[in-house]
Amino acid sequence: MSELDLLKNRLGHLQSEALALFDEADSLAALQALRVQYLGKKGALTDVLKGVGKLPPAERPVMGQHVNALKSTLADRLDLRERQLTVVEKEKRVEAERVDVTLAGRVLPRGTIHPVQQGLDEMTAIFSQMGFAIAQGPEIEDEFHNFDALNIPQEHPARAMHDTFFVKDEADDPILLRTHTSPVQIRTMEKLLANGEEPPLAVVAPGRVYRCDYDVTHSPMFHQVEVFKVDEDVSLAHLKGVLQHFLSEYFEKDVSLRLRPHYFPFTEPSAEVDVGCVFCHGKGCRICKGSGWLEVLGSGMIHPNVLKSVGIDSTIYSGFAFGLGVERLVMLKHGIPDLRLFFENDVRFLRRMGS
């Protein structure tokens, strides 16, 4: 038997063997291994091609045609079997991942807005409905905006009352974490004048503030809302009207209101604002200590020195301002006894407030 006949017999045996194994392959991985075994660079068909070089030159093209035909046959059968196995494996995966839709679904816990943020949103919404624009300012402040421009100069006793967190900037000038949101009042008026505009101005400024204090009613970080209005002929009557409407809306009932004379360096005259106790309706209870009144915030007419510090003529314009502690009002509205509950992440408390 000639060398050509031997190679032809070898190709025929190779074809029968390969096609049988392709049909028996039960996975794509096994089929890929067979592809490498027969059609790879070091595969069985490549090994047969090495024998073509030993043939006489006239017989080599004939043998080459047989090899190419076999290679095409094997490749076609591999592709066909690959498509079949792809369908089979997809059906297996679908069956394995099948979900029983008749089972009860898993209920995922729903988060809620933090009670302090809820209160902050409610308060700013009320002021927005009254026509006050919302303004923001930096939480890291300089002494001018936090103290000096608000009529609290160096060595003023009020500075000691603020328990301030002081830090140093690169120039070694004192900077601090703001102790109230009142600096936003100064920055807003400065921006107004820098744009060549004049009052009227009605702004609500919510945000975080910081003081070195921590107990049942104080926290190193808490939230305030600063509210102020500057215009011609603004009076205490306007201040009281805004306070009456805001507090009645927030506590969702008509509240009685009184203003007690007080001292704040940035307002003159100044007043502490009390509301009739929302728990005993003025009859006297443990919360109001038997007085029938609850102190809720500080207020007053903007001091002329504050207007002067930003370049507003206090002989033409006047204004009122007040600042309220968000946590305090939320505590009063919902009967929360300890400020620290807001920040201890007790899930039971947060769930109750969220519901």
XYZ file of C-alpha atoms in Angstrom:
355
model
C 0.000 0.000 0.000
C 1.350 3.391 -1.001
C 2.118 6.220 1.438
C -0.810 8.173 -0.068
C -3.250 5.332 0.648
C -1.974 5.022 4.181
C -2.582 8.725 4.830
C -6.069 8.482 3.312
C -6.904 5.546 5.604
C -5.560 7.482 8.550
C -7.757 10.493 7.674
C -10.814 8.265 7.381
C -10.177 6.705 10.781
C -9.554 10.173 12.269
C -12.847 11.455 10.866
C -14.908 8.548 12.234
C -13.278 8.817 15.663
C -13.624 12.595 15.899
C -17.262 12.773 14.778
C -18.249 10.082 17.274
C -16.513 11.888 20.115
C -18.075 15.244 19.110
C -21.559 13.721 19.316
C -20.810 12.202 22.720
C -19.537 15.461 24.266
C -21.920 16.517 27.048
C -20.567 19.997 27.847
C -19.069 22.997 26.142
C -15.867 22.516 28.098
C -15.519 18.929 26.860
C -16.236 20.016 23.298
C -13.591 22.704 23.494
C -11.055 20.114 24.641
C -11.903 17.981 21.589
C -11.503 21.000 19.296
C -7.967 21.467 20.607
C -7.274 17.713 20.411
C -8.160 17.437 16.717
C -7.834 20.941 15.216
C -5.310 22.593 17.498
C -1.762 23.505 16.532
C -0.540 20.274 18.070
C -3.722 18.321 17.244
C -4.259 15.068 15.377
C -4.946 16.729 12.028
C -1.738 18.738 12.264
C 0.112 15.500 12.928
C -1.299 14.017 9.704
C -0.146 17.069 7.756
C 3.428 16.319 8.750
C 3.221 13.161 6.608
C 2.225 15.112 3.489
C 5.769 16.351 3.111
C 6.990 12.784 2.644
C 4.786 12.260 -0.433
C 5.990 12.711 -3.998
C 5.393 16.287 -5.211
C 2.644 15.195 -7.600
C 0.604 13.553 -4.810
C 0.868 16.376 -2.274
C -1.957 18.588 -3.739
C -4.328 15.625 -3.762
C -3.593 14.882 -0.129
C -3.880 18.545 0.773
C -7.398 18.630 -0.643
C -8.380 15.610 1.496
C -6.944 17.246 4.635
C -8.742 20.562 4.000
C -12.022 18.765 3.340
C -11.692 16.857 6.633
C -10.786 20.017 8.498
C -13.929 21.744 7.148
C -16.088 18.715 8.046
C -14.791 18.594 11.618
C -15.154 22.358 12.103
C -18.767 22.296 10.867
C -19.649 19.382 13.163
C -17.996 21.153 16.128
C -20.007 24.343 15.485
C -23.235 22.351 15.197
C -22.574 20.478 18.425
C -21.594 23.737 20.170
C -24.963 25.305 19.269
C -26.765 22.227 20.545
C -24.862 22.196 23.844
C -25.395 25.959 24.291
C -29.157 25.410 24.144
C -28.936 22.462 26.550
C -26.812 24.318 29.087
C -29.066 27.368 28.917
C -32.088 25.182 29.662
C -30.245 23.627 32.604
C -29.301 27.052 33.978
C -32.866 28.358 33.597
C -34.183 25.303 35.427
C -31.591 25.668 38.203
C -32.370 29.358 38.653
C -36.122 28.954 38.491
C -37.974 31.008 41.146
C -41.136 29.750 42.752
C -43.358 32.798 42.350
C -45.976 31.252 44.611
C -43.717 31.743 47.641
C -44.181 34.809 49.808
C -41.808 37.605 48.867
C -39.010 38.786 51.126
C -39.930 42.103 52.715
C -36.906 44.398 52.777
C -36.733 46.931 55.606
C -37.503 50.492 54.533
C -35.367 53.331 55.729
C -36.847 56.652 56.815
C -35.634 60.227 56.988
C -33.890 60.989 60.286
C -36.232 62.785 62.737
C -33.974 65.836 62.873
C -33.975 66.102 59.084
C -37.747 65.617 59.088
C -38.088 68.556 61.472
C -35.664 70.653 59.435
C -37.626 69.958 56.245
C -40.933 70.851 57.916
C -39.574 74.134 59.262
C -37.942 75.313 56.041
C -41.097 74.382 54.118
C -43.209 76.631 56.369
C -40.838 79.573 55.914
C -40.621 78.975 52.175
C -44.410 79.187 51.962
C -44.141 82.544 53.743
C -41.792 83.862 51.047
C -38.417 83.349 52.721
C -35.559 82.253 50.451
C -33.318 79.401 51.634
C -29.616 80.222 52.020
C -26.571 78.156 52.992
C -23.165 79.075 54.353
C -19.852 77.409 55.284
C -19.622 75.418 58.504
C -15.987 76.483 58.961
C -16.039 80.215 59.643
C -13.731 83.104 60.481
C -14.108 85.258 63.585
C -15.430 88.228 61.627
C -18.525 86.480 60.276
C -19.141 84.373 63.383
C -18.561 87.115 65.965
C -17.310 90.579 64.949
C -19.916 91.371 62.279
C -22.639 90.230 64.693
C -21.662 92.862 67.251
C -19.649 90.392 69.362
C -16.178 91.995 69.371
C -13.016 90.641 71.004
C -13.273 90.126 74.779
C -17.077 90.334 74.609
C -18.548 88.033 77.321
C -20.911 86.464 74.777
C -17.954 84.770 73.091
C -17.308 82.705 76.204
C -20.950 81.545 76.218
C -20.560 79.906 72.807
C -18.016 77.202 73.864
C -16.348 77.425 70.472
C -14.287 74.803 68.618
C -11.270 76.818 67.424
C -8.805 75.616 64.795
C -5.942 77.269 62.889
C -5.612 77.846 59.158
C -2.352 77.867 57.161
C -1.730 81.535 57.967
C -2.168 80.746 61.674
C -5.230 82.984 61.824
C -8.050 81.767 64.073
C -10.830 79.929 62.284
C -13.581 77.930 63.895
C -16.566 75.646 63.508
C -19.505 78.038 63.405
C -21.397 78.270 66.683
C -24.657 79.425 65.083
C -26.141 79.925 61.620
C -26.191 83.710 62.059
C -23.021 84.117 59.921
C -25.207 83.219 56.936
C -27.124 86.442 57.674
C -23.918 88.446 57.282
C -22.766 86.614 54.158
C -26.175 86.951 52.499
C -26.302 90.710 53.094
C -22.692 91.068 51.878
C -23.529 89.183 48.685
C -26.617 91.334 48.116
C -24.613 94.558 48.313
C -21.720 93.102 46.281
C -24.203 92.519 43.451
C -25.230 96.174 43.619
C -28.649 95.349 45.075
C -30.535 96.720 48.061
C -33.017 95.191 50.544
C -35.749 93.911 50.916
C -34.314 90.605 51.995
C -36.125 87.646 53.614
C -34.021 84.549 54.247
C -34.131 81.266 56.172
C -30.742 79.625 56.791
C -30.804 76.027 58.107
C -27.655 74.094 58.961
C -25.331 72.344 61.396
C -23.556 74.220 64.175
C -20.961 73.188 66.758
C -20.281 73.895 70.435
C -18.211 72.188 73.140
C -21.158 70.861 75.135
C -22.789 67.464 75.668
C -25.587 66.523 78.057
C -29.332 65.768 78.106
C -30.177 69.013 76.312
C -26.908 69.812 74.486
C -24.811 68.161 71.796
C -21.419 69.101 70.275
C -23.137 69.164 66.890
C -26.726 70.282 66.475
C -28.934 72.094 63.981
C -30.219 75.646 63.874
C -32.457 77.665 61.620
C -31.682 81.387 61.289
C -34.543 83.533 59.982
C -34.211 87.213 59.162
C -35.886 89.964 57.184
C -34.483 93.381 56.257
C -36.622 96.097 54.689
C -37.918 99.574 55.335
C -40.181 99.945 58.385
C -39.790 96.379 59.677
C -41.047 96.249 63.276
C -41.555 93.921 66.238
C -45.125 93.438 65.029
C -43.778 91.765 61.864
C -41.512 89.579 63.981
C -44.346 88.462 66.234
C -46.637 87.783 63.278
C -44.068 85.537 61.596
C -43.368 83.709 64.857
C -47.071 83.201 65.589
C -47.719 81.727 62.156
C -44.619 79.535 62.121
C -45.094 78.036 65.591
C -48.803 77.392 65.042
C -48.061 75.671 61.735
C -45.228 73.573 63.147
C -47.093 72.404 66.272
C -50.263 71.994 64.163
C -52.398 73.988 66.592
C -52.971 77.607 67.538
C -50.353 78.419 70.162
C -50.242 81.300 72.597
C -47.079 83.376 72.366
C -45.183 85.772 74.591
C -41.965 87.718 74.161
C -39.810 88.270 77.259
C -37.139 91.000 77.275
C -33.657 89.538 76.990
C -30.174 90.410 75.774
C -28.484 89.262 72.585
C -25.537 91.277 71.205
C -26.781 91.075 67.618
C -30.363 92.269 68.233
C -31.832 95.326 69.963
C -34.373 95.079 71.440
C -34.093 91.344 72.074
C -36.624 88.847 73.362
C -36.888 85.225 74.402
C -39.920 83.611 72.798
C -42.196 81.363 74.855
C -45.189 79.349 73.703
C -48.036 78.035 75.801
C -47.095 74.514 76.870
C -48.179 72.138 74.110
C -48.500 69.299 76.645
C -50.687 70.803 79.391
C -52.150 73.708 77.371
C -50.933 76.253 79.906
C -52.216 74.497 83.050
C -48.739 73.625 84.335
C -46.949 70.268 84.111
C -43.582 68.587 84.589
C -42.385 69.603 81.119
C -43.045 73.324 81.602
C -42.118 73.124 85.305
C -45.567 74.331 86.299
C -45.280 77.660 84.489
C -47.549 76.846 81.568
C -44.917 78.210 79.154
C -42.072 76.689 77.125
C -39.042 78.687 75.974
C -38.436 77.887 72.301
C -36.082 80.449 70.717
C -34.361 83.827 70.859
C -35.287 86.787 68.690
C -35.128 90.541 68.244
C -34.647 93.469 65.910
C -31.331 93.371 64.043
C -28.837 95.608 65.859
C -27.819 98.728 63.874
C -24.172 97.716 64.310
C -24.855 94.468 62.442
C -26.363 96.355 59.499
C -23.474 98.819 59.627
C -20.883 95.988 59.506
C -22.113 94.979 56.032
C -22.752 98.516 54.761
C -26.552 98.751 55.084
C -27.890 102.154 56.214
C -29.713 101.502 59.492
C -31.463 104.896 59.258
C -33.341 103.619 56.202
C -33.586 99.887 56.774
C -34.452 97.784 59.784
C -34.957 94.095 60.267
C -35.782 91.262 62.594
C -33.957 88.013 63.197
C -34.452 84.893 65.249
C -32.703 81.574 65.598
C -34.191 78.299 66.721
C -32.736 74.954 67.688
C -34.185 72.260 65.451
C -33.649 69.435 67.949
C -35.383 71.392 70.718
C -38.539 71.978 68.705
C -38.610 68.362 67.503
C -38.238 67.207 71.124
C -41.138 69.409 72.219
C -43.380 68.355 69.332
C -42.815 64.618 69.828
C -42.221 64.465 73.591
C -38.592 63.266 73.316
C -36.887 63.485 76.733
C -33.177 63.297 75.782
C -31.367 65.098 72.961
C -28.774 62.319 72.765
C -31.362 59.910 71.373
C -31.049 61.707 68.028
C -27.390 60.724 67.673
C -27.060 57.320 69.400
C -28.486 55.376 66.422
C -30.890 53.344 68.549
C -32.858 51.552 65.835
C -35.928 51.232 68.089
C -36.106 55.000 68.516
C -35.505 55.709 64.830
C -38.196 53.211 63.794
C -40.710 54.763 66.133
C -39.954 58.246 64.875
C -39.929 57.073 61.263
C -43.378 55.538 61.564
